């Protein structure tokens, strides 16, 4: 099998815009990547950089007002954007599982969680209710929920935030999807549970060759789980590289700044080298490099001309400093 | 006189059982807390969600009543304070909340937000004097005077947290309670706010109770760290000592679960697998159910903080462990 056949998901020049009071604003400005079977791609960025929009586009689930302007999303050779709603329904859940960011609003508050999980399984799998229930129990146990049989009959409000998130994770994984999209799945969780969940995702990936698009702002999680990293800033991909190389030698000033500004468990720092300024609000009109206002290496050219993605040893960097490097 | 002195603090909630005529069930959320906070000291409180960190902070702020024990701030017992006494206390204790999106009044401008504490306490009544104080306050938190007439929604998360910090500093308190002040912020902004908190606490000689679930953040800022679990303090030690030499099995498990931002290192780390043994629930140690080193005879009877190394207190009956994996220490 060559690399091309192994590609599970490929995204080409994805552009998404939203309509706002000021007219249409571009939120995602040309993102491309390729994900192989059994690999984990981490999409890293701060709030408003377009990482959630990117994830939602993969399932054609953009909220009202959002529109995919251009680009192609190929999943197992199928163009997701041209599928009919019926075809999409088959893909969602069964082939692409999604863990949404907010567990409070993603579960139906007036149905017990067992029914919601069983419903998902029955919608896609040809099995009896009992079998589906047994499967749900196994999964809840796997994600660390105690007394799962009893808790299946409970309603979302009877669970804590972390537990609800774990139920969401169980639902996304219950059909053993080929691709998992996880949008900040562990942000609300404690570190011990986070470690459990990450381990579960890693196990599934080894056992069934599941690929994952993992969206996070936590670089430590990226170090734990990712094979490749895509760094987004203001809707642009600013750097893309294998995880180990990115951490060993970040090329883009933003990635460098992010890594330096992390508080470390290993060394005690007196002062943190923070990135000055604040990330731009989503959809701000942009001229030149989006990071220029905060960049320590800014040149005159950066303010007027957007750098293209330069290829450097299989990595991609959007920075003028790389032009002659 | 210590800024904070907590002795044998107990706090319980009455929890309805859920049945219509069913009575209430008593749930202990803080159990035998003993803490002291020195002048200019930053104490970190680390633990998982629901362990009682925020409840302890609320008790210190006088926002929650407590049943037993004593909580003294600068020698004043909170329980015995009158309304006037409380108002005086407010000038000494201030708070920064976790979420800067919900802790600022959306209908007040920054000027109104910052002046409100002064109005209440009758400070800086002179207009020019007040303008000067405002400018000084804004400068201290890295904002400028142009921001004064804007509303919170016009600011980013990091800037809002700066406003919240400025509001807390307006009354020049001696003690600042910071309840996860950086966990809602973007990574690149988190470092700015942490630097700011460190600078301010030094410059203004503040004592601080810093609540966090993140050991790395707590280490950067805190002199001492206390680890809480299920309403109890299981371990308390100077920050460096705690991270290099965690004594309690729970601290060890927590530290092992924190991922480090280095793929080569992280792939070698393996989180401690926690147990789930319900029959142990009767033990006196709250952590017994999940503990790897449980010994029925010892864990049933006591769970008190004992000094193990100098200034290092740990509430574990089976210390020292024979098979302790010291590799989890950072």
mmCIF file of N, CA and C in Angstrom, chain A residues 127-231:
data_model
loop_
_atom_site.group_PDB
_atom_site.id
_atom_site.type_symbol
_atom_site.label_atom_id
_atom_site.label_comp_id
_atom_site.label_asym_id
_atom_site.label_seq_id
_atom_site.Cartn_x
_atom_site.Cartn_y
_atom_site.Cartn_z
ATOM 1 N N UNK A 127 -28.406 -4.750 15.338
ATOM 2 C CA UNK A 127 -28.309 -5.617 16.504
ATOM 3 C C UNK A 127 -29.516 -5.384 17.406
ATOM 4 N N UNK A 128 -29.677 -6.270 18.400
ATOM 5 C CA UNK A 128 -30.841 -6.138 19.267
ATOM 6 C C UNK A 128 -30.586 -5.045 20.307
ATOM 7 N N UNK A 129 -31.665 -4.620 20.941
ATOM 8 C CA UNK A 129 -31.580 -3.591 21.957
ATOM 9 C C UNK A 129 -30.683 -4.046 23.103
ATOM 10 N N UNK A 130 -30.826 -5.320 23.433
ATOM 11 C CA UNK A 130 -30.039 -5.862 24.545
ATOM 12 C C UNK A 130 -28.544 -5.825 24.256
ATOM 13 N N UNK A 131 -28.222 -6.213 23.019
ATOM 14 C CA UNK A 131 -26.813 -6.182 22.635
ATOM 15 C C UNK A 131 -26.276 -4.756 22.674
ATOM 16 N N UNK A 132 -27.105 -3.837 22.181
ATOM 17 C CA UNK A 132 -26.692 -2.435 22.167
ATOM 18 C C UNK A 132 -26.459 -1.943 23.587
ATOM 19 N N UNK A 133 -27.340 -2.372 24.488
ATOM 20 C CA UNK A 133 -27.219 -1.945 25.874
ATOM 21 C C UNK A 133 -25.942 -2.504 26.504
ATOM 22 N N UNK A 134 -25.683 -3.770 26.205
ATOM 23 C CA UNK A 134 -24.472 -4.387 26.754
ATOM 24 C C UNK A 134 -23.234 -3.636 26.271
ATOM 25 N N UNK A 135 -23.302 -3.236 25.010
ATOM 26 C CA UNK A 135 -22.192 -2.496 24.449
ATOM 27 C C UNK A 135 -22.024 -1.152 25.156
ATOM 28 N N UNK A 136 -23.138 -0.490 25.423
ATOM 29 C CA UNK A 136 -23.103 0.801 26.108
ATOM 30 C C UNK A 136 -22.487 0.647 27.497
ATOM 31 N N UNK A 137 -22.870 -0.431 28.195
ATOM 32 C CA UNK A 137 -22.327 -0.663 29.536
ATOM 33 C C UNK A 137 -20.817 -0.839 29.481
ATOM 34 N N UNK A 138 -20.370 -1.639 28.517
ATOM 35 C CA UNK A 138 -18.922 -1.867 28.383
ATOM 36 C C UNK A 138 -18.181 -0.551 28.151
ATOM 37 N N UNK A 139 -18.774 0.272 27.282
ATOM 38 C CA UNK A 139 -18.105 1.523 26.947
ATOM 39 C C UNK A 139 -18.039 2.480 28.127
ATOM 40 N N UNK A 140 -19.147 2.573 28.858
ATOM 41 C CA UNK A 140 -19.157 3.476 30.007
ATOM 42 C C UNK A 140 -18.107 3.042 31.011
ATOM 43 N N UNK A 141 -17.969 1.719 31.172
ATOM 44 C CA UNK A 141 -16.953 1.238 32.100
ATOM 45 C C UNK A 141 -15.581 1.640 31.597
ATOM 46 N N UNK A 142 -15.389 1.528 30.293
ATOM 47 C CA UNK A 142 -14.091 1.857 29.695
ATOM 48 C C UNK A 142 -13.714 3.313 29.905
ATOM 49 N N UNK A 143 -14.696 4.204 29.851
ATOM 50 C CA UNK A 143 -14.368 5.613 30.046
ATOM 51 C C UNK A 143 -14.399 5.993 31.525
ATOM 52 N N UNK A 144 -14.500 4.999 32.385
ATOM 53 C CA UNK A 144 -14.307 5.255 33.810
ATOM 54 C C UNK A 144 -15.552 5.702 34.551
ATOM 55 N N UNK A 145 -16.734 5.285 34.117
ATOM 56 C CA UNK A 145 -17.935 5.614 34.876
ATOM 57 C C UNK A 145 -18.330 4.411 35.708
ATOM 58 N N UNK A 146 -18.453 4.648 37.013
ATOM 59 C CA UNK A 146 -18.708 3.532 37.914
ATOM 60 C C UNK A 146 -20.178 3.131 37.883
ATOM 61 N N UNK A 147 -20.437 1.891 38.220
ATOM 62 C CA UNK A 147 -21.778 1.302 38.213
ATOM 63 C C UNK A 147 -22.532 1.662 36.932
ATOM 64 N N UNK A 148 -22.009 1.319 35.769
ATOM 65 C CA UNK A 148 -22.596 1.785 34.501
ATOM 66 C C UNK A 148 -24.030 1.312 34.278
ATOM 67 N N UNK A 149 -24.347 0.113 34.755
ATOM 68 C CA UNK A 149 -25.686 -0.410 34.512
ATOM 69 C C UNK A 149 -26.746 0.493 35.152
ATOM 70 N N UNK A 150 -26.450 0.932 36.360
ATOM 71 C CA UNK A 150 -27.388 1.783 37.078
ATOM 72 C C UNK A 150 -27.414 3.181 36.458
ATOM 73 N N UNK A 151 -26.256 3.654 36.067
ATOM 74 C CA UNK A 151 -26.168 5.028 35.604
ATOM 75 C C UNK A 151 -26.752 5.238 34.215
ATOM 76 N N UNK A 152 -26.893 4.139 33.460
ATOM 77 C CA UNK A 152 -27.515 4.263 32.145
ATOM 78 C C UNK A 152 -28.936 4.797 32.247
ATOM 79 N N UNK A 153 -29.566 4.547 33.395
ATOM 80 C CA UNK A 153 -30.954 4.990 33.548
ATOM 81 C C UNK A 153 -31.054 6.420 34.057
ATOM 82 N N UNK A 154 -29.917 7.048 34.282
ATOM 83 C CA UNK A 154 -29.955 8.400 34.825
ATOM 84 C C UNK A 154 -29.939 9.452 33.720
ATOM 85 N N UNK A 155 -30.299 10.677 34.108
ATOM 86 C CA UNK A 155 -30.391 11.774 33.152
ATOM 87 C C UNK A 155 -29.115 12.613 33.179
ATOM 88 N N UNK A 156 -28.853 13.357 32.111
ATOM 89 C CA UNK A 156 -27.600 14.124 32.062
ATOM 90 C C UNK A 156 -27.363 15.003 33.299
ATOM 91 N N UNK A 157 -28.419 15.582 33.867
ATOM 92 C CA UNK A 157 -28.172 16.501 34.985
ATOM 93 C C UNK A 157 -27.643 15.782 36.220
ATOM 94 N N UNK A 158 -27.793 14.459 36.247
ATOM 95 C CA UNK A 158 -27.308 13.714 37.406
ATOM 96 C C UNK A 158 -25.818 13.397 37.322
ATOM 97 N N UNK A 159 -25.206 13.792 36.228
ATOM 98 C CA UNK A 159 -23.775 13.549 36.066
ATOM 99 C C UNK A 159 -23.014 14.859 36.224
ATOM 100 N N UNK A 160 -21.758 14.743 36.639
ATOM 101 C CA UNK A 160 -20.933 15.948 36.706
ATOM 102 C C UNK A 160 -20.448 16.281 35.294
ATOM 103 N N UNK A 161 -19.874 17.470 35.141
ATOM 104 C CA UNK A 161 -19.407 17.897 33.824
ATOM 105 C C UNK A 161 -18.435 16.903 33.212
ATOM 106 N N UNK A 162 -17.503 16.441 34.036
ATOM 107 C CA UNK A 162 -16.507 15.491 33.551
ATOM 108 C C UNK A 162 -17.139 14.185 33.124
ATOM 109 N N UNK A 163 -18.139 13.750 33.884
ATOM 110 C CA UNK A 163 -18.800 12.491 33.536
ATOM 111 C C UNK A 163 -19.594 12.639 32.245
ATOM 112 N N UNK A 164 -20.242 13.791 32.089
ATOM 113 C CA UNK A 164 -20.997 14.021 30.855
ATOM 114 C C UNK A 164 -20.065 13.993 29.656
ATOM 115 N N UNK A 165 -18.891 14.603 29.849
ATOM 116 C CA UNK A 165 -17.927 14.590 28.759
ATOM 117 C C UNK A 165 -17.537 13.155 28.426
ATOM 118 N N UNK A 166 -17.407 12.319 29.461
ATOM 119 C CA UNK A 166 -17.018 10.937 29.216
ATOM 120 C C UNK A 166 -18.139 10.168 28.514
ATOM 121 N N UNK A 167 -19.373 10.547 28.802
ATOM 122 C CA UNK A 167 -20.493 9.915 28.090
ATOM 123 C C UNK A 167 -20.448 10.296 26.612
ATOM 124 N N UNK A 168 -20.160 11.569 26.357
ATOM 125 C CA UNK A 168 -20.009 12.013 24.969
ATOM 126 C C UNK A 168 -18.923 11.213 24.264
ATOM 127 N N UNK A 169 -17.839 10.984 24.987
ATOM 128 C CA UNK A 169 -16.724 10.249 24.399
ATOM 129 C C UNK A 169 -17.150 8.809 24.115
ATOM 130 N N UNK A 170 -17.885 8.227 25.072
ATOM 131 C CA UNK A 170 -18.371 6.861 24.867
ATOM 132 C C UNK A 170 -19.271 6.795 23.637
ATOM 133 N N UNK A 171 -20.135 7.810 23.470
ATOM 134 C CA UNK A 171 -21.042 7.815 22.319
ATOM 135 C C UNK A 171 -20.281 7.921 21.012
ATOM 136 N N UNK A 172 -19.233 8.748 21.018
ATOM 137 C CA UNK A 172 -18.467 8.926 19.786
ATOM 138 C C UNK A 172 -17.708 7.656 19.427
ATOM 139 N N UNK A 173 -17.328 6.893 20.447
ATOM 140 C CA UNK A 173 -16.506 5.722 20.171
ATOM 141 C C UNK A 173 -17.320 4.440 20.018
ATOM 142 N N UNK A 174 -18.639 4.509 20.309
ATOM 143 C CA UNK A 174 -19.397 3.264 20.418
ATOM 144 C C UNK A 174 -19.501 2.510 19.104
ATOM 145 N N UNK A 175 -19.328 3.177 17.990
ATOM 146 C CA UNK A 175 -19.442 2.471 16.711
ATOM 147 C C UNK A 175 -18.087 2.215 16.069
ATOM 148 N N UNK A 176 -17.043 2.371 16.845
ATOM 149 C CA UNK A 176 -15.681 2.191 16.339
ATOM 150 C C UNK A 176 -15.468 2.915 15.013
ATOM 151 N N UNK A 177 -15.548 4.217 15.014
ATOM 152 C CA UNK A 177 -15.403 4.966 13.764
ATOM 153 C C UNK A 177 -13.980 4.868 13.216
ATOM 154 N N UNK A 178 -13.851 5.107 11.913
ATOM 155 C CA UNK A 178 -12.514 5.109 11.309
ATOM 156 C C UNK A 178 -11.796 6.402 11.619
ATOM 157 N N UNK A 179 -12.611 7.450 11.793
ATOM 158 C CA UNK A 179 -12.019 8.746 12.086
ATOM 159 C C UNK A 179 -12.743 9.335 13.282
ATOM 160 N N UNK A 180 -11.961 9.822 14.223
ATOM 161 C CA UNK A 180 -12.543 10.482 15.381
ATOM 162 C C UNK A 180 -12.158 11.948 15.328
ATOM 163 N N UNK A 181 -13.153 12.811 15.457
ATOM 164 C CA UNK A 181 -12.850 14.228 15.561
ATOM 165 C C UNK A 181 -13.106 14.621 17.003
ATOM 166 N N UNK A 182 -12.085 15.049 17.688
ATOM 167 C CA UNK A 182 -12.227 15.364 19.102
ATOM 168 C C UNK A 182 -11.930 16.836 19.303
ATOM 169 N N UNK A 183 -12.966 17.593 19.646
ATOM 170 C CA UNK A 183 -12.818 19.033 19.799
ATOM 171 C C UNK A 183 -12.636 19.350 21.282
ATOM 172 N N UNK A 184 -11.423 19.545 21.700
ATOM 173 C CA UNK A 184 -11.079 19.824 23.102
ATOM 174 C C UNK A 184 -11.800 18.868 24.047
ATOM 175 N N UNK A 185 -11.627 17.575 23.863
ATOM 176 C CA UNK A 185 -12.434 16.633 24.639
ATOM 177 C C UNK A 185 -12.075 16.592 26.114
ATOM 178 N N UNK A 186 -10.883 16.999 26.471
ATOM 179 C CA UNK A 186 -10.487 16.832 27.876
ATOM 180 C C UNK A 186 -10.323 18.154 28.602
ATOM 181 N N UNK A 187 -10.730 19.252 27.967
ATOM 182 C CA UNK A 187 -10.494 20.558 28.571
ATOM 183 C C UNK A 187 -11.156 20.691 29.937
ATOM 184 N N UNK A 188 -12.365 20.113 30.074
ATOM 185 C CA UNK A 188 -13.086 20.300 31.327
ATOM 186 C C UNK A 188 -12.758 19.220 32.348
ATOM 187 N N UNK A 189 -11.846 18.321 32.001
ATOM 188 C CA UNK A 189 -11.631 17.167 32.868
ATOM 189 C C UNK A 189 -10.400 17.304 33.755
ATOM 190 N N UNK A 190 -10.396 16.546 34.840
ATOM 191 C CA UNK A 190 -9.231 16.509 35.708
ATOM 192 C C UNK A 190 -8.119 15.707 35.049
ATOM 193 N N UNK A 191 -6.897 15.977 35.476
ATOM 194 C CA UNK A 191 -5.758 15.327 34.816
ATOM 195 C C UNK A 191 -5.809 13.810 34.887
ATOM 196 N N UNK A 192 -6.289 13.258 35.987
ATOM 197 C CA UNK A 192 -6.299 11.800 36.097
ATOM 198 C C UNK A 192 -7.268 11.198 35.082
ATOM 199 N N UNK A 193 -8.422 11.842 34.912
ATOM 200 C CA UNK A 193 -9.395 11.347 33.945
ATOM 201 C C UNK A 193 -8.918 11.639 32.532
ATOM 202 N N UNK A 194 -8.304 12.791 32.361
ATOM 203 C CA UNK A 194 -7.739 13.127 31.063
ATOM 204 C C UNK A 194 -6.762 12.045 30.620
ATOM 205 N N UNK A 195 -5.927 11.604 31.545
ATOM 206 C CA UNK A 195 -4.951 10.562 31.210
ATOM 207 C C UNK A 195 -5.662 9.281 30.784
ATOM 208 N N UNK A 196 -6.758 8.943 31.478
ATOM 209 C CA UNK A 196 -7.529 7.748 31.111
ATOM 210 C C UNK A 196 -8.090 7.851 29.694
ATOM 211 N N UNK A 197 -8.671 9.009 29.401
ATOM 212 C CA UNK A 197 -9.308 9.205 28.102
ATOM 213 C C UNK A 197 -8.276 9.151 26.981
ATOM 214 N N UNK A 198 -7.138 9.813 27.205
ATOM 215 C CA UNK A 198 -6.105 9.812 26.173
ATOM 216 C C UNK A 198 -5.616 8.390 25.932
ATOM 217 N N UNK A 199 -5.526 7.631 27.011
ATOM 218 C CA UNK A 199 -5.073 6.248 26.884
ATOM 219 C C UNK A 199 -6.096 5.435 26.080
ATOM 220 N N UNK A 200 -7.376 5.679 26.355
ATOM 221 C CA UNK A 200 -8.436 4.973 25.639
ATOM 222 C C UNK A 200 -8.363 5.261 24.144
ATOM 223 N N UNK A 201 -8.169 6.539 23.813
ATOM 224 C CA UNK A 201 -8.081 6.912 22.399
ATOM 225 C C UNK A 201 -6.867 6.235 21.758
ATOM 226 N N UNK A 202 -5.754 6.217 22.486
ATOM 227 C CA UNK A 202 -4.542 5.592 21.945
ATOM 228 C C UNK A 202 -4.743 4.088 21.730
ATOM 229 N N UNK A 203 -5.450 3.445 22.676
ATOM 230 C CA UNK A 203 -5.676 2.001 22.545
ATOM 231 C C UNK A 203 -6.520 1.704 21.316
ATOM 232 N N UNK A 204 -7.611 2.464 21.156
ATOM 233 C CA UNK A 204 -8.500 2.238 20.014
ATOM 234 C C UNK A 204 -7.761 2.430 18.707
ATOM 235 N N UNK A 205 -6.857 3.395 18.743
ATOM 236 C CA UNK A 205 -6.121 3.709 17.550
ATOM 237 C C UNK A 205 -5.215 2.543 17.180
ATOM 238 N N UNK A 206 -4.603 1.942 18.183
ATOM 239 C CA UNK A 206 -3.734 0.789 17.923
ATOM 240 C C UNK A 206 -4.552 -0.419 17.483
ATOM 241 N N UNK A 207 -5.668 -0.663 18.185
ATOM 242 C CA UNK A 207 -6.452 -1.864 17.918
ATOM 243 C C UNK A 207 -7.139 -1.821 16.571
ATOM 244 N N UNK A 208 -7.794 -0.683 16.278
ATOM 245 C CA UNK A 208 -8.626 -0.672 15.089
ATOM 246 C C UNK A 208 -8.132 0.282 14.017
ATOM 247 N N UNK A 209 -6.972 0.881 14.221
ATOM 248 C CA UNK A 209 -6.441 1.781 13.205
ATOM 249 C C UNK A 209 -7.247 3.050 13.039
ATOM 250 N N UNK A 210 -7.918 3.466 14.131
ATOM 251 C CA UNK A 210 -8.700 4.701 14.070
ATOM 252 C C UNK A 210 -7.755 5.894 13.923
ATOM 253 N N UNK A 211 -8.143 6.824 13.055
ATOM 254 C CA UNK A 211 -7.374 8.063 12.944
ATOM 255 C C UNK A 211 -8.097 9.140 13.738
ATOM 256 N N UNK A 212 -7.358 10.122 14.206
ATOM 257 C CA UNK A 212 -7.966 11.147 15.044
ATOM 258 C C UNK A 212 -7.530 12.543 14.618
ATOM 259 N N UNK A 213 -8.503 13.444 14.544
ATOM 260 C CA UNK A 213 -8.177 14.864 14.451
ATOM 261 C C UNK A 213 -8.440 15.421 15.839
ATOM 262 N N UNK A 214 -7.391 15.804 16.523
ATOM 263 C CA UNK A 214 -7.504 16.182 17.928
ATOM 264 C C UNK A 214 -7.307 17.681 18.047
ATOM 265 N N UNK A 215 -8.367 18.361 18.456
ATOM 266 C CA UNK A 215 -8.283 19.812 18.549
ATOM 267 C C UNK A 215 -8.026 20.205 19.979
ATOM 268 N N UNK A 216 -7.009 21.008 20.208
ATOM 269 C CA UNK A 216 -6.686 21.354 21.583
ATOM 270 C C UNK A 216 -5.889 22.650 21.626
ATOM 271 N N UNK A 217 -5.810 23.244 22.807
ATOM 272 C CA UNK A 217 -4.881 24.349 22.959
ATOM 273 C C UNK A 217 -3.771 23.959 23.926
ATOM 274 N N UNK A 218 -3.852 22.719 24.417
ATOM 275 C CA UNK A 218 -2.892 22.268 25.407
ATOM 276 C C UNK A 218 -1.736 21.533 24.732
ATOM 277 N N UNK A 219 -0.592 22.159 24.715
ATOM 278 C CA UNK A 219 0.537 21.580 23.991
ATOM 279 C C UNK A 219 1.071 20.316 24.650
ATOM 280 N N UNK A 220 0.831 20.171 25.940
ATOM 281 C CA UNK A 220 1.293 18.962 26.614
ATOM 282 C C UNK A 220 0.517 17.747 26.111
ATOM 283 N N UNK A 221 -0.767 17.928 25.851
ATOM 284 C CA UNK A 221 -1.567 16.830 25.300
ATOM 285 C C UNK A 221 -1.080 16.497 23.901
ATOM 286 N N UNK A 222 -0.750 17.535 23.150
ATOM 287 C CA UNK A 222 -0.219 17.317 21.806
ATOM 288 C C UNK A 222 1.020 16.429 21.888
ATOM 289 N N UNK A 223 1.894 16.739 22.837
ATOM 290 C CA UNK A 223 3.115 15.951 22.991
ATOM 291 C C UNK A 223 2.780 14.506 23.323
ATOM 292 N N UNK A 224 1.691 14.317 24.026
ATOM 293 C CA UNK A 224 1.322 12.974 24.457
ATOM 294 C C UNK A 224 0.764 12.142 23.311
ATOM 295 N N UNK A 225 -0.053 12.746 22.461
ATOM 296 C CA UNK A 225 -0.898 11.938 21.589
ATOM 297 C C UNK A 225 -0.630 12.112 20.097
ATOM 298 N N UNK A 226 -0.048 13.237 19.708
ATOM 299 C CA UNK A 226 -0.057 13.569 18.277
ATOM 300 C C UNK A 226 1.122 12.992 17.498
ATOM 301 N N UNK A 227 0.845 12.629 16.245
ATOM 302 C CA UNK A 227 1.921 12.301 15.326
ATOM 303 C C UNK A 227 2.313 13.539 14.534
ATOM 304 N N UNK A 228 1.278 14.280 14.105
ATOM 305 C CA UNK A 228 1.525 15.505 13.360
ATOM 306 C C UNK A 228 0.785 16.650 14.022
ATOM 307 N N UNK A 229 1.297 17.849 13.806
ATOM 308 C CA UNK A 229 0.676 19.016 14.414
ATOM 309 C C UNK A 229 0.412 20.071 13.353
ATOM 310 N N UNK A 230 -0.761 20.671 13.446
ATOM 311 C CA UNK A 230 -1.113 21.772 12.570
ATOM 312 C C UNK A 230 -1.385 22.961 13.483
ATOM 313 N N UNK A 231 -0.621 24.029 13.313
ATOM 314 C CA UNK A 231 -0.818 25.200 14.169
ATOM 315 C C UNK A 231 -1.625 26.230 13.402
#
